[in-house]
Amino acid sequence: MRDGLSADLIARVLGGAPKYTLAELEEKYPARDLPDGAFVTRFAPSPTGYMHIGGLYQALVDCKLAQQSGGVFMLRIEDTDTKREVADAVKIIEDSMHRFGLKYNNDEKYGPYYQSKRKDIYHSVAADLLARGLAYPCFLTAEDMEKIRENQKAAGFATGIYGEFARDRDISEEEIIRRLDAGQVPSIRLYSTGNPQQRIFCKDAVRGSIGFPENNEDIVLIKSNDGLPTYHFAHLCDDHFMRTTHVVRGEEWLPSFPLHIQLFRMMGWTPPMYIHTSTIDKIDSETGKQRKLSKRHDPEANVAYFLRDGWPTGAVLEYLGNIAASGYEEAKNKGQVKSIWEYPLRPKKIPISGALFDMKKLEWWAREFIATMPVDELVRHVREWANEYDLQWAARIGENPEYLKNILSIERDNPKRIRKDFITWHQTLDEVAYFWDDLFVQNTEYAFNTDLLRAFLETFDICDDKDSWWNKIVAIASGAGVKNGDVAMNLRVAVTGRTNTPDLYSIMQVMGADMVKSRIGDILK
Ligand code: GLU
């Protein structure tokens, strides 16, 4: 601790008098009026123009914890890095949240929700620390710091601005005024009294109490270039005044955990409960080793990839939900719950290491998800996807939407035998592409028995019911001395180009007489 600065000097150092006292802030952002046990959570992405699947995972955990406890889930934009372009990046975040059905409630009372618009709050808290001698203006330049760093390295000391290396921590008021008069703009640093020889215990809801050496670095609270806070200081101010009860964030924040607890203690504020989540990993196809999903190397690290490819967002969410709450899959299979929103997420059971995101497993979730979806919903999703990502498909469907519905209705009426061949909206269309003449590809490999095909055409009547249709096939088979299945297979390959399809009778009914006849006719030519 040092002598606190006078109010006048604080105003000069911060480029303006603080707008609020701490008491005013407490009153402006009072404790929330929520039932006991309600979680207040927030997803706090930096707008980078990219939404990582790990971010979506955290947002889901946040959203679920709030939803299941009758609490509040917020979206906070951490845009304190002014070098970055923000507008589109925020749209990407908001759009992803919307598409994945993660609803947030940014109640005006606790806003604004852009950190760049909360300067008054940060400066007011910084003013309090400056007045109490727990923070100070620091005039070190980038070059000064580089020099300090080099010297520390050469001497084998830990790098950073701490203790004797924190040149300005005891700077006098006169010196501060002199530097300000000379036009120098300071950053505001923490006056750390931590001693790394001592341990500080930090509580994580899953990991329990973790001991760390105390922090002794005079970290920057307010940056000199734009007057905005660092992550650490913004986290302190925002999660206190937004009345966050649970901070869900990546394990990469564990090293700064002791600093954050130190800051909360200095303010005399109760820290939120923390949940540091595991990275989302994959098995590297080359090394066979588990590693973090990488923005650079793995397309599936990007949430946009799932949208573009037409993965059902609900299935991606179910799968992520099952990573967070591993009993969900079983409960769902047993029919105890229908969706992840019905299954309680226990904070203590959230995995803290090696959460694996496996595309093959996601496929399973997607198949199940689409299989149990009402056909109208399936059609709507497929059309929406096509309208956005594949205009040729959109045009094809647009000509006769009822046709697509009939196609996708095949084998959807028997709940015991629902087809599970659809995975994504895109793949669903590819899977049924043979229903369109411009996409149908004749199977040139199959050795057709043209006698069987000819015999079929002779008696084919689209008005036949399924039994009559089948009886005709049986008759053809016995007349030709082959198995019923041989006739059916010849027909199947002739009209679809494939050896494996859903119910052939239904396919023919949906295609209509002309298409069936012309496809068989083409082979007989
Ligand atoms: N903006 C931080 C990040 O993107 C947020 C971490 C947190 O949730 O506190 O990592």
Coordinates of N, CA and C in Angstrom, one line a residue, residues 131-338:
A131 N -7.5 6.2 -4.6 CA -7.6 7.0 -3.3 C -7.2 6.2 -2.1
R132 N -7.3 4.9 -2.2 CA -6.8 4.0 -1.1 C -5.4 3.6 -1.2
G133 N -4.7 4.0 -2.2 CA -3.3 3.6 -2.3 C -3.1 2.2 -2.8
L134 N -4.1 1.7 -3.4 CA -4.1 0.3 -3.9 C -3.9 0.2 -5.4
A135 N -3.7 1.4 -6.0 CA -3.4 1.5 -7.4 C -2.7 2.8 -7.6
Y136 N -2.0 2.8 -8.7 CA -1.2 4.0 -9.0 C -1.0 4.2 -10.5
P137 N -0.8 5.5 -10.9 CA -0.5 5.7 -12.3 C 0.9 5.3 -12.6
C138 N 1.1 4.6 -13.7 CA 2.4 4.1 -14.1 C 2.7 4.7 -15.5
F139 N 3.9 5.3 -15.6 CA 4.3 5.9 -16.8 C 5.4 5.1 -17.6
L140 N 5.5 3.9 -17.3 CA 6.5 3.0 -18.0 C 6.0 3.0 -19.5
T141 N 7.0 3.1 -20.4 CA 6.7 3.0 -21.8 C 7.0 1.5 -22.2
A142 N 6.6 1.2 -23.4 CA 6.8 -0.1 -23.9 C 8.3 -0.4 -23.9
E143 N 9.1 0.6 -24.3 CA 10.6 0.4 -24.3 C 11.1 0.2 -22.9
D144 N 10.6 1.0 -21.9 CA 11.0 0.8 -20.5 C 10.8 -0.7 -20.1
M145 N 9.6 -1.1 -20.4 CA 9.2 -2.5 -20.0 C 10.1 -3.6 -20.7
E146 N 10.4 -3.3 -21.9 CA 11.2 -4.3 -22.6 C 12.6 -4.4 -22.0
K147 N 13.1 -3.2 -21.6 CA 14.4 -3.2 -20.9 C 14.4 -3.9 -19.6
I148 N 13.3 -3.7 -18.8 CA 13.2 -4.4 -17.5 C 13.2 -5.9 -17.8
R149 N 12.4 -6.2 -18.8 CA 12.3 -7.7 -19.1 C 13.6 -8.3 -19.4
E150 N 14.4 -7.6 -20.3 CA 15.7 -8.1 -20.6 C 16.6 -8.3 -19.4
N151 N 16.6 -7.3 -18.6 CA 17.4 -7.3 -17.4 C 17.0 -8.5 -16.5
Q152 N 15.7 -8.6 -16.3 CA 15.2 -9.7 -15.5 C 15.6 -11.1 -16.0
K153 N 15.5 -11.2 -17.3 CA 15.9 -12.5 -18.0 C 17.4 -12.8 -17.7
A154 N 18.2 -11.7 -18.0 CA 19.6 -11.9 -17.8 C 20.0 -12.3 -16.4
A155 N 19.3 -11.7 -15.4 CA 19.6 -12.0 -14.0 C 18.9 -13.3 -13.5
G156 N 18.1 -13.9 -14.4 CA 17.3 -15.1 -14.0 C 16.2 -14.9 -13.1
F157 N 15.6 -13.6 -13.1 CA 14.4 -13.3 -12.3 C 13.2 -13.6 -13.1
A158 N 12.1 -13.8 -12.4 CA 10.8 -13.8 -13.1 C 10.5 -12.5 -13.8
T159 N 9.9 -12.6 -15.0 CA 9.7 -11.3 -15.7 C 8.3 -10.7 -15.2
G160 N 8.2 -9.4 -15.4 CA 7.0 -8.7 -15.0 C 7.2 -7.5 -14.2
I161 N 6.2 -6.7 -14.0 CA 6.3 -5.5 -13.2 C 5.9 -5.8 -11.8
Y162 N 6.8 -6.0 -10.9 CA 6.5 -6.3 -9.5 C 7.6 -5.8 -8.6
G163 N 7.3 -5.6 -7.4 CA 8.3 -5.2 -6.4 C 9.2 -4.1 -6.9
E164 N 10.5 -4.4 -6.8 CA 11.5 -3.4 -7.1 C 11.5 -3.0 -8.6
F165 N 10.9 -3.8 -9.4 CA 10.9 -3.5 -10.9 C 9.7 -2.6 -11.2
A166 N 8.8 -2.5 -10.3 CA 7.7 -1.6 -10.5 C 8.1 -0.2 -10.2
R167 N 8.7 0.4 -11.2 CA 9.4 1.7 -11.0 C 8.5 2.8 -10.4
D168 N 7.3 2.8 -10.8 CA 6.5 4.0 -10.4 C 5.5 3.7 -9.3
R169 N 5.7 2.6 -8.6 CA 4.6 2.2 -7.6 C 4.6 3.2 -6.5
D170 N 5.8 3.8 -6.2 CA 5.8 4.8 -5.1 C 6.0 6.2 -5.6
I171 N 5.7 6.4 -6.8 CA 5.9 7.7 -7.4 C 5.2 8.8 -6.6
S172 N 5.9 10.0 -6.4 CA 5.3 11.0 -5.6 C 4.2 11.8 -6.4
E173 N 3.4 12.6 -5.7 CA 2.4 13.4 -6.3 C 3.0 14.4 -7.3
E174 N 4.1 15.0 -6.8 CA 4.8 16.0 -7.6 C 5.3 15.4 -8.9
E175 N 5.9 14.2 -8.8 CA 6.4 13.6 -10.0 C 5.2 13.2 -11.0
I176 N 4.1 12.8 -10.4 CA 3.0 12.5 -11.2 C 2.5 13.7 -12.0
I177 N 2.4 14.8 -11.2 CA 2.0 16.1 -11.9 C 3.0 16.5 -12.9
R178 N 4.3 16.4 -12.6 CA 5.3 16.8 -13.6 C 5.1 16.0 -14.9
R179 N 4.9 14.7 -14.8 CA 4.8 13.9 -16.0 C 3.5 14.1 -16.7
L180 N 2.4 14.4 -16.0 CA 1.1 14.7 -16.6 C 1.3 16.0 -17.4
D181 N 2.0 17.0 -16.7 CA 2.2 18.3 -17.4 C 3.0 18.1 -18.7
A182 N 3.9 17.1 -18.6 CA 4.7 16.9 -19.8 C 3.9 16.1 -20.9
G183 N 2.6 15.9 -20.6 CA 1.8 15.2 -21.7 C 1.9 13.7 -21.6
Q184 N 2.5 13.1 -20.6 CA 2.5 11.7 -20.6 C 1.2 11.1 -20.0
V185 N 0.8 10.0 -20.7 CA -0.5 9.4 -20.3 C -0.2 8.1 -19.6
P186 N -0.6 8.0 -18.3 CA -0.3 6.7 -17.6 C -1.3 5.6 -17.8
S187 N -0.8 4.4 -17.5 CA -1.8 3.3 -17.2 C -2.0 3.3 -15.7
I188 N -3.1 2.6 -15.3 CA -3.3 2.5 -13.9 C -2.9 1.1 -13.5
R189 N -2.0 0.9 -12.6 CA -1.6 -0.4 -12.1 C -2.1 -0.7 -10.7
L190 N -2.3 -2.0 -10.5 CA -2.5 -2.5 -9.2 C -1.3 -2.3 -8.3
Y191 N -1.4 -1.9 -7.1 CA -0.3 -1.9 -6.1 C -0.4 -3.2 -5.4
S192 N 0.3 -4.2 -5.9 CA 0.1 -5.5 -5.3 C 0.9 -5.7 -4.0
T193 N 0.2 -6.2 -3.0 CA 0.9 -6.5 -1.8 C 1.0 -8.0 -1.6
G194 N 0.7 -8.7 -2.6 CA 0.8 -10.2 -2.5 C 2.3 -10.7 -2.3
N195 N 2.4 -11.8 -1.7 CA 3.7 -12.3 -1.5 C 3.7 -13.8 -2.0
P196 N 4.5 -14.0 -3.1 CA 4.5 -15.3 -3.7 C 4.9 -16.5 -2.8
Q197 N 5.6 -16.1 -1.7 CA 6.0 -17.1 -0.7 C 4.7 -17.7 0.1
Q198 N 3.7 -16.9 0.0 CA 2.4 -17.3 0.6 C 1.4 -17.8 -0.4
R199 N 0.5 -18.6 0.2 CA -0.5 -19.2 -0.7 C -1.8 -18.6 -0.5
I200 N -2.5 -18.5 -1.7 CA -3.9 -18.0 -1.6 C -4.8 -19.1 -2.1
F201 N -5.9 -19.3 -1.5 CA -6.8 -20.4 -1.9 C -8.0 -19.9 -2.6
C202 N -8.2 -20.5 -3.8 CA -9.2 -20.0 -4.7 C -10.2 -21.1 -4.9
K203 N -11.5 -20.8 -4.9 CA -12.5 -21.9 -4.9 C -13.1 -22.0 -6.3
D204 N -13.0 -23.2 -6.8 CA -13.7 -23.6 -8.1 C -14.8 -24.6 -7.7
A205 N -15.9 -24.4 -8.3 CA -17.1 -25.3 -8.0 C -16.8 -26.7 -8.2
V206 N -16.0 -27.0 -9.2 CA -15.7 -28.4 -9.6 C -14.4 -28.9 -9.1
R207 N -13.4 -28.0 -9.2 CA -12.0 -28.5 -8.8 C -11.8 -28.3 -7.3
G208 N -12.7 -27.7 -6.6 CA -12.5 -27.5 -5.2 C -11.6 -26.3 -4.9
S209 N -11.0 -26.3 -3.7 CA -10.1 -25.1 -3.4 C -8.7 -25.4 -3.9
I210 N -8.3 -24.4 -4.7 CA -6.9 -24.6 -5.3 C -6.0 -23.6 -4.7
G211 N -4.8 -24.1 -4.2 CA -3.8 -23.2 -3.7 C -2.9 -22.6 -4.7
F212 N -2.6 -21.3 -4.7 CA -1.7 -20.7 -5.7 C -0.7 -19.8 -4.8
P213 N 0.5 -19.6 -5.4 CA 1.3 -18.5 -4.8 C 0.5 -17.2 -4.9
E214 N 0.6 -16.3 -3.9 CA 0.0 -15.0 -4.1 C 0.5 -14.3 -5.2
N215 N -0.3 -13.4 -5.8 CA 0.2 -12.6 -6.9 C 0.9 -11.4 -6.4
N216 N 2.1 -11.1 -7.0 CA 2.8 -9.9 -6.6 C 3.0 -8.9 -7.8
E217 N 2.4 -9.2 -8.9 CA 2.6 -8.4 -10.1 C 1.6 -7.2 -10.0
D218 N 2.2 -6.0 -10.3 CA 1.4 -4.8 -10.4 C 0.7 -4.8 -11.8
I219 N -0.3 -5.6 -12.0 CA -0.8 -5.7 -13.3 C -1.6 -4.4 -13.7
V220 N -1.7 -4.3 -15.0 CA -2.4 -3.1 -15.5 C -3.9 -3.3 -15.2
L221 N -4.6 -2.2 -14.7 CA -6.0 -2.3 -14.5 C -6.7 -1.5 -15.6
I222 N -6.1 -0.3 -15.9 CA -6.7 0.6 -17.0 C -5.5 0.9 -17.9
K223 N -5.8 0.6 -19.2 CA -4.7 0.8 -20.2 C -4.5 2.3 -20.5
S224 N -3.3 2.6 -20.9 CA -3.0 4.0 -21.2 C -3.5 4.4 -22.5
N225 N -3.5 3.5 -23.5 CA -3.8 4.0 -24.9 C -5.2 4.3 -25.1
D226 N -6.1 3.7 -24.4 CA -7.6 4.0 -24.6 C -8.4 4.1 -23.4
G227 N -7.7 4.0 -22.2 CA -8.5 4.2 -21.0 C -9.4 3.1 -20.6
L228 N -9.3 2.0 -21.4 CA -10.2 0.8 -21.2 C -9.5 -0.2 -20.2
P229 N -10.3 -1.0 -19.6 CA -9.8 -1.9 -18.6 C -9.1 -3.1 -19.2
T230 N -8.3 -3.8 -18.5 CA -7.8 -5.1 -18.9 C -8.9 -6.1 -18.6
Y231 N -8.7 -7.3 -19.1 CA -9.7 -8.4 -18.7 C -9.9 -8.5 -17.2
H232 N -8.8 -8.5 -16.5 CA -8.8 -8.8 -15.1 C -9.7 -7.7 -14.3
F233 N -9.5 -6.5 -14.7 CA -10.2 -5.4 -14.0 C -11.7 -5.4 -14.4
A234 N -11.9 -5.6 -15.7 CA -13.3 -5.6 -16.2 C -14.0 -6.8 -15.6
H235 N -13.4 -7.9 -15.5 CA -14.0 -9.1 -14.8 C -14.5 -8.7 -13.4
L236 N -13.6 -8.1 -12.6 CA -13.9 -7.7 -11.3 C -15.1 -6.8 -11.2
C237 N -15.0 -5.7 -12.0 CA -16.1 -4.7 -11.9 C -17.4 -5.3 -12.5
D238 N -17.3 -5.9 -13.6 CA -18.6 -6.3 -14.3 C -19.3 -7.5 -13.5
D239 N -18.5 -8.5 -13.2 CA -19.2 -9.6 -12.5 C -19.7 -9.2 -11.1
H240 N -19.0 -8.2 -10.5 CA -19.6 -7.7 -9.3 C -20.9 -6.9 -9.5
F241 N -20.8 -5.9 -10.4 CA -22.0 -5.1 -10.6 C -23.1 -5.7 -11.5
M242 N -22.8 -6.7 -12.2 CA -23.9 -7.4 -12.9 C -24.4 -8.5 -12.0
R243 N -23.8 -8.6 -10.8 CA -24.3 -9.6 -9.8 C -24.3 -11.0 -10.4
T244 N -23.2 -11.3 -11.1 CA -23.0 -12.7 -11.6 C -22.7 -13.6 -10.4
T245 N -23.4 -14.7 -10.3 CA -23.1 -15.7 -9.2 C -22.1 -16.7 -9.6
H246 N -22.1 -17.1 -10.9 CA -21.2 -18.1 -11.4 C -20.5 -17.7 -12.7
V247 N -19.2 -17.8 -12.6 CA -18.4 -17.5 -13.8 C -18.0 -18.8 -14.4
V248 N -18.5 -19.0 -15.6 CA -18.0 -20.2 -16.3 C -17.1 -19.8 -17.4
R249 N -15.8 -20.2 -17.3 CA -14.8 -19.8 -18.3 C -13.8 -20.9 -18.5
G250 N -13.0 -20.7 -19.5 CA -12.0 -21.7 -19.9 C -10.9 -21.9 -18.9
E251 N -10.3 -23.1 -18.9 CA -9.3 -23.4 -17.9 C -8.0 -22.5 -18.2
E252 N -8.0 -21.9 -19.3 CA -6.8 -21.0 -19.6 C -6.8 -19.8 -18.6
W253 N -7.9 -19.6 -17.9 CA -7.9 -18.5 -16.9 C -7.4 -18.9 -15.5
L254 N -7.2 -20.2 -15.4 CA -6.7 -20.6 -14.0 C -5.5 -19.9 -13.5
P255 N -4.5 -19.7 -14.3 CA -3.3 -19.0 -13.8 C -3.6 -17.6 -13.3
S256 N -4.6 -16.9 -13.8 CA -4.9 -15.6 -13.2 C -6.0 -15.6 -12.1
F257 N -6.4 -16.8 -11.7 CA -7.4 -17.0 -10.7 C -6.9 -16.3 -9.4
P258 N -5.7 -16.5 -8.9 CA -5.3 -15.8 -7.7 C -5.4 -14.3 -7.7
L259 N -5.0 -13.8 -8.9 CA -5.1 -12.3 -9.1 C -6.6 -11.9 -8.9
H260 N -7.5 -12.6 -9.5 CA -8.9 -12.2 -9.4 C -9.4 -12.2 -8.0
I261 N -9.0 -13.3 -7.3 CA -9.5 -13.4 -5.9 C -8.9 -12.2 -5.1
Q262 N -7.6 -11.9 -5.4 CA -7.0 -10.8 -4.7 C -7.7 -9.5 -4.9
L263 N -8.1 -9.3 -6.2 CA -8.9 -8.1 -6.5 C -10.2 -8.0 -5.8
F264 N -10.9 -9.1 -5.8 CA -12.2 -9.1 -5.0 C -12.0 -8.8 -3.6
R265 N -10.9 -9.4 -3.0 CA -10.7 -9.1 -1.6 C -10.4 -7.7 -1.3
M266 N -9.6 -7.1 -2.2 CA -9.2 -5.7 -2.0 C -10.4 -4.8 -2.0
M267 N -11.4 -5.2 -2.8 CA -12.6 -4.4 -2.8 C -13.6 -4.8 -1.7
G268 N -13.3 -5.9 -1.0 CA -14.3 -6.3 0.0 C -15.5 -6.9 -0.6
W269 N -15.4 -7.4 -1.8 CA -16.6 -8.0 -2.5 C -16.5 -9.5 -2.4
T270 N -17.7 -10.1 -2.4 CA -17.7 -11.6 -2.4 C -17.4 -12.0 -3.9
P271 N -16.4 -12.8 -4.1 CA -16.2 -13.3 -5.5 C -17.4 -14.2 -5.9
P272 N -17.6 -14.3 -7.2 CA -18.6 -15.3 -7.7 C -18.0 -16.7 -7.5
M273 N -18.9 -17.7 -7.7 CA -18.3 -19.1 -7.8 C -17.8 -19.2 -9.2
Y274 N -16.7 -20.0 -9.3 CA -16.1 -20.2 -10.6 C -16.2 -21.6 -11.1
I275 N -16.4 -21.7 -12.4 CA -16.3 -23.1 -13.0 C -15.4 -22.9 -14.2
H276 N -14.2 -23.5 -14.0 CA -13.2 -23.4 -15.1 C -13.4 -24.7 -16.0
T277 N -13.9 -24.5 -17.2 CA -14.2 -25.7 -18.0 C -13.0 -26.3 -18.7
S278 N -13.1 -27.5 -19.1 CA -12.0 -28.2 -19.9 C -12.0 -27.6 -21.3
T279 N -10.9 -27.7 -21.9 CA -10.9 -27.4 -23.4 C -11.7 -28.5 -24.1
I280 N -12.2 -28.2 -25.3 CA -12.9 -29.2 -26.1 C -11.8 -29.8 -27.0
D281 N -11.7 -31.1 -26.9 CA -10.6 -31.8 -27.6 C -11.1 -32.7 -28.8
K282 N -10.1 -33.1 -29.5 CA -10.4 -34.2 -30.5 C -9.3 -35.1 -30.5
I283 N -9.5 -36.3 -31.2 CA -8.3 -37.2 -31.4 C -7.7 -36.8 -32.7
D284 N -6.5 -36.5 -32.7 CA -5.7 -36.1 -33.9 C -5.6 -37.3 -34.8
S285 N -6.1 -37.1 -36.0 CA -6.1 -38.3 -36.9 C -4.7 -38.8 -37.3
E286 N -3.7 -37.9 -37.2 CA -2.4 -38.3 -37.6 C -1.6 -39.0 -36.4
T287 N -1.7 -38.3 -35.2 CA -0.9 -38.8 -34.1 C -1.7 -39.8 -33.2
G288 N -3.0 -39.8 -33.4 CA -3.9 -40.6 -32.5 C -4.0 -40.1 -31.1
K289 N -3.4 -38.9 -30.9 CA -3.4 -38.3 -29.5 C -4.5 -37.3 -29.4
Q290 N -5.0 -37.2 -28.1 CA -6.0 -36.2 -27.9 C -5.4 -34.8 -27.7
R291 N -6.1 -33.8 -28.4 CA -5.6 -32.5 -28.4 C -6.7 -31.5 -28.5
K292 N -6.5 -30.3 -28.1 CA -7.5 -29.2 -28.2 C -7.9 -29.0 -29.7
L293 N -9.2 -28.7 -29.9 CA -9.7 -28.4 -31.2 C -9.1 -27.0 -31.6
S294 N -8.5 -27.0 -32.7 CA -7.7 -25.8 -33.1 C -8.4 -25.0 -34.1
K295 N -8.4 -23.7 -33.9 CA -9.0 -22.8 -34.8 C -8.4 -22.9 -36.2
R296 N -7.0 -23.1 -36.1 CA -6.3 -23.1 -37.4 C -6.4 -24.4 -38.2
H297 N -6.5 -25.5 -37.4 CA -6.4 -26.8 -38.1 C -7.7 -27.5 -38.3
D298 N -8.7 -27.2 -37.5 CA -9.9 -28.0 -37.5 C -11.1 -27.2 -37.9
P299 N -11.7 -27.5 -39.0 CA -12.9 -26.7 -39.5 C -14.0 -26.8 -38.4
E300 N -14.1 -28.0 -37.7 CA -15.2 -28.2 -36.8 C -15.0 -27.4 -35.5
A301 N -13.9 -26.6 -35.4 CA -13.7 -25.8 -34.2 C -14.6 -24.5 -34.4
N302 N -15.0 -24.3 -35.6 CA -15.8 -23.0 -35.9 C -17.3 -23.4 -35.9
V303 N -18.0 -22.7 -35.1 CA -19.5 -22.9 -35.1 C -20.1 -22.7 -36.5
A304 N -19.5 -21.8 -37.2 CA -20.1 -21.5 -38.6 C -20.1 -22.7 -39.5
Y305 N -19.1 -23.6 -39.2 CA -18.9 -24.8 -40.0 C -20.2 -25.7 -39.9
F306 N -20.7 -25.8 -38.7 CA -21.9 -26.6 -38.5 C -23.2 -26.0 -39.2
L307 N -23.2 -24.7 -39.2 CA -24.3 -24.0 -39.8 C -24.3 -24.2 -41.3
R308 N -23.1 -24.0 -41.9 CA -22.9 -24.1 -43.3 C -23.2 -25.5 -43.8
D309 N -22.7 -26.5 -43.0 CA -22.9 -27.9 -43.4 C -24.3 -28.4 -43.2
G310 N -25.1 -27.6 -42.5 CA -26.5 -28.0 -42.2 C -26.6 -29.0 -41.1
W311 N -25.8 -29.0 -40.1 CA -26.0 -29.8 -38.9 C -27.2 -29.3 -38.1
P312 N -28.0 -30.2 -37.6 CA -29.1 -29.7 -36.8 C -28.5 -29.0 -35.6
T313 N -28.8 -27.8 -35.4 CA -28.2 -27.1 -34.2 C -28.6 -27.7 -32.9
G314 N -29.9 -28.2 -32.9 CA -30.3 -28.9 -31.7 C -29.5 -30.1 -31.4
A315 N -29.0 -30.8 -32.4 CA -28.2 -32.0 -32.1 C -26.9 -31.7 -31.6
V316 N -26.3 -30.6 -32.2 CA -25.0 -30.2 -31.7 C -25.1 -29.8 -30.3
L317 N -26.2 -29.1 -29.9 CA -26.4 -28.7 -28.5 C -26.6 -29.9 -27.6
E318 N -27.3 -30.9 -28.1 CA -27.5 -32.1 -27.3 C -26.2 -32.8 -27.0
Y319 N -25.4 -32.8 -28.1 CA -24.1 -33.5 -27.9 C -23.2 -32.7 -26.9
L320 N -23.2 -31.4 -27.1 CA -22.4 -30.6 -26.2 C -22.9 -30.7 -24.7
G321 N -24.3 -30.8 -24.7 CA -24.9 -30.9 -23.4 C -24.5 -32.2 -22.7
N322 N -24.4 -33.2 -23.5 CA -24.0 -34.5 -23.0 C -22.6 -34.6 -22.5
I323 N -21.8 -33.7 -23.1 CA -20.4 -33.6 -22.6 C -20.4 -33.0 -21.3
A324 N -21.2 -32.0 -21.1 CA -21.3 -31.3 -19.8 C -22.0 -32.1 -18.7
A325 N -23.0 -32.8 -19.2 CA -23.8 -33.6 -18.2 C -23.9 -35.0 -18.8
S326 N -22.9 -35.8 -18.4 CA -22.7 -37.1 -19.1 C -23.9 -38.1 -18.9
G327 N -24.7 -37.9 -18.0 CA -25.9 -38.9 -17.8 C -27.0 -38.6 -18.8
Y328 N -26.9 -37.5 -19.5 CA -28.0 -37.2 -20.4 C -28.4 -38.2 -21.4
E329 N -27.3 -38.8 -22.0 CA -27.6 -39.7 -23.1 C -28.4 -40.9 -22.6
E330 N -28.0 -41.4 -21.4 CA -28.8 -42.6 -20.9 C -30.2 -42.2 -20.6
A331 N -30.4 -41.1 -19.9 CA -31.7 -40.6 -19.6 C -32.6 -40.4 -20.8
K332 N -32.0 -39.9 -21.9 CA -32.7 -39.7 -23.1 C -33.1 -41.1 -23.7
N333 N -32.1 -42.0 -23.8 CA -32.4 -43.3 -24.4 C -33.5 -44.0 -23.6
K334 N -33.5 -43.8 -22.3 CA -34.6 -44.5 -21.5 C -35.9 -43.8 -21.6
G335 N -35.9 -42.7 -22.4 CA -37.1 -41.9 -22.6 C -37.5 -41.1 -21.3
Q336 N -36.6 -40.9 -20.4 CA -36.9 -40.1 -19.2 C -37.0 -38.6 -19.5
V337 N -36.2 -38.2 -20.4 CA -36.2 -36.8 -20.8 C -36.2 -36.7 -22.3
K338 N -36.7 -35.6 -22.9 CA -36.8 -35.5 -24.3 C -35.7 -34.6 -24.9

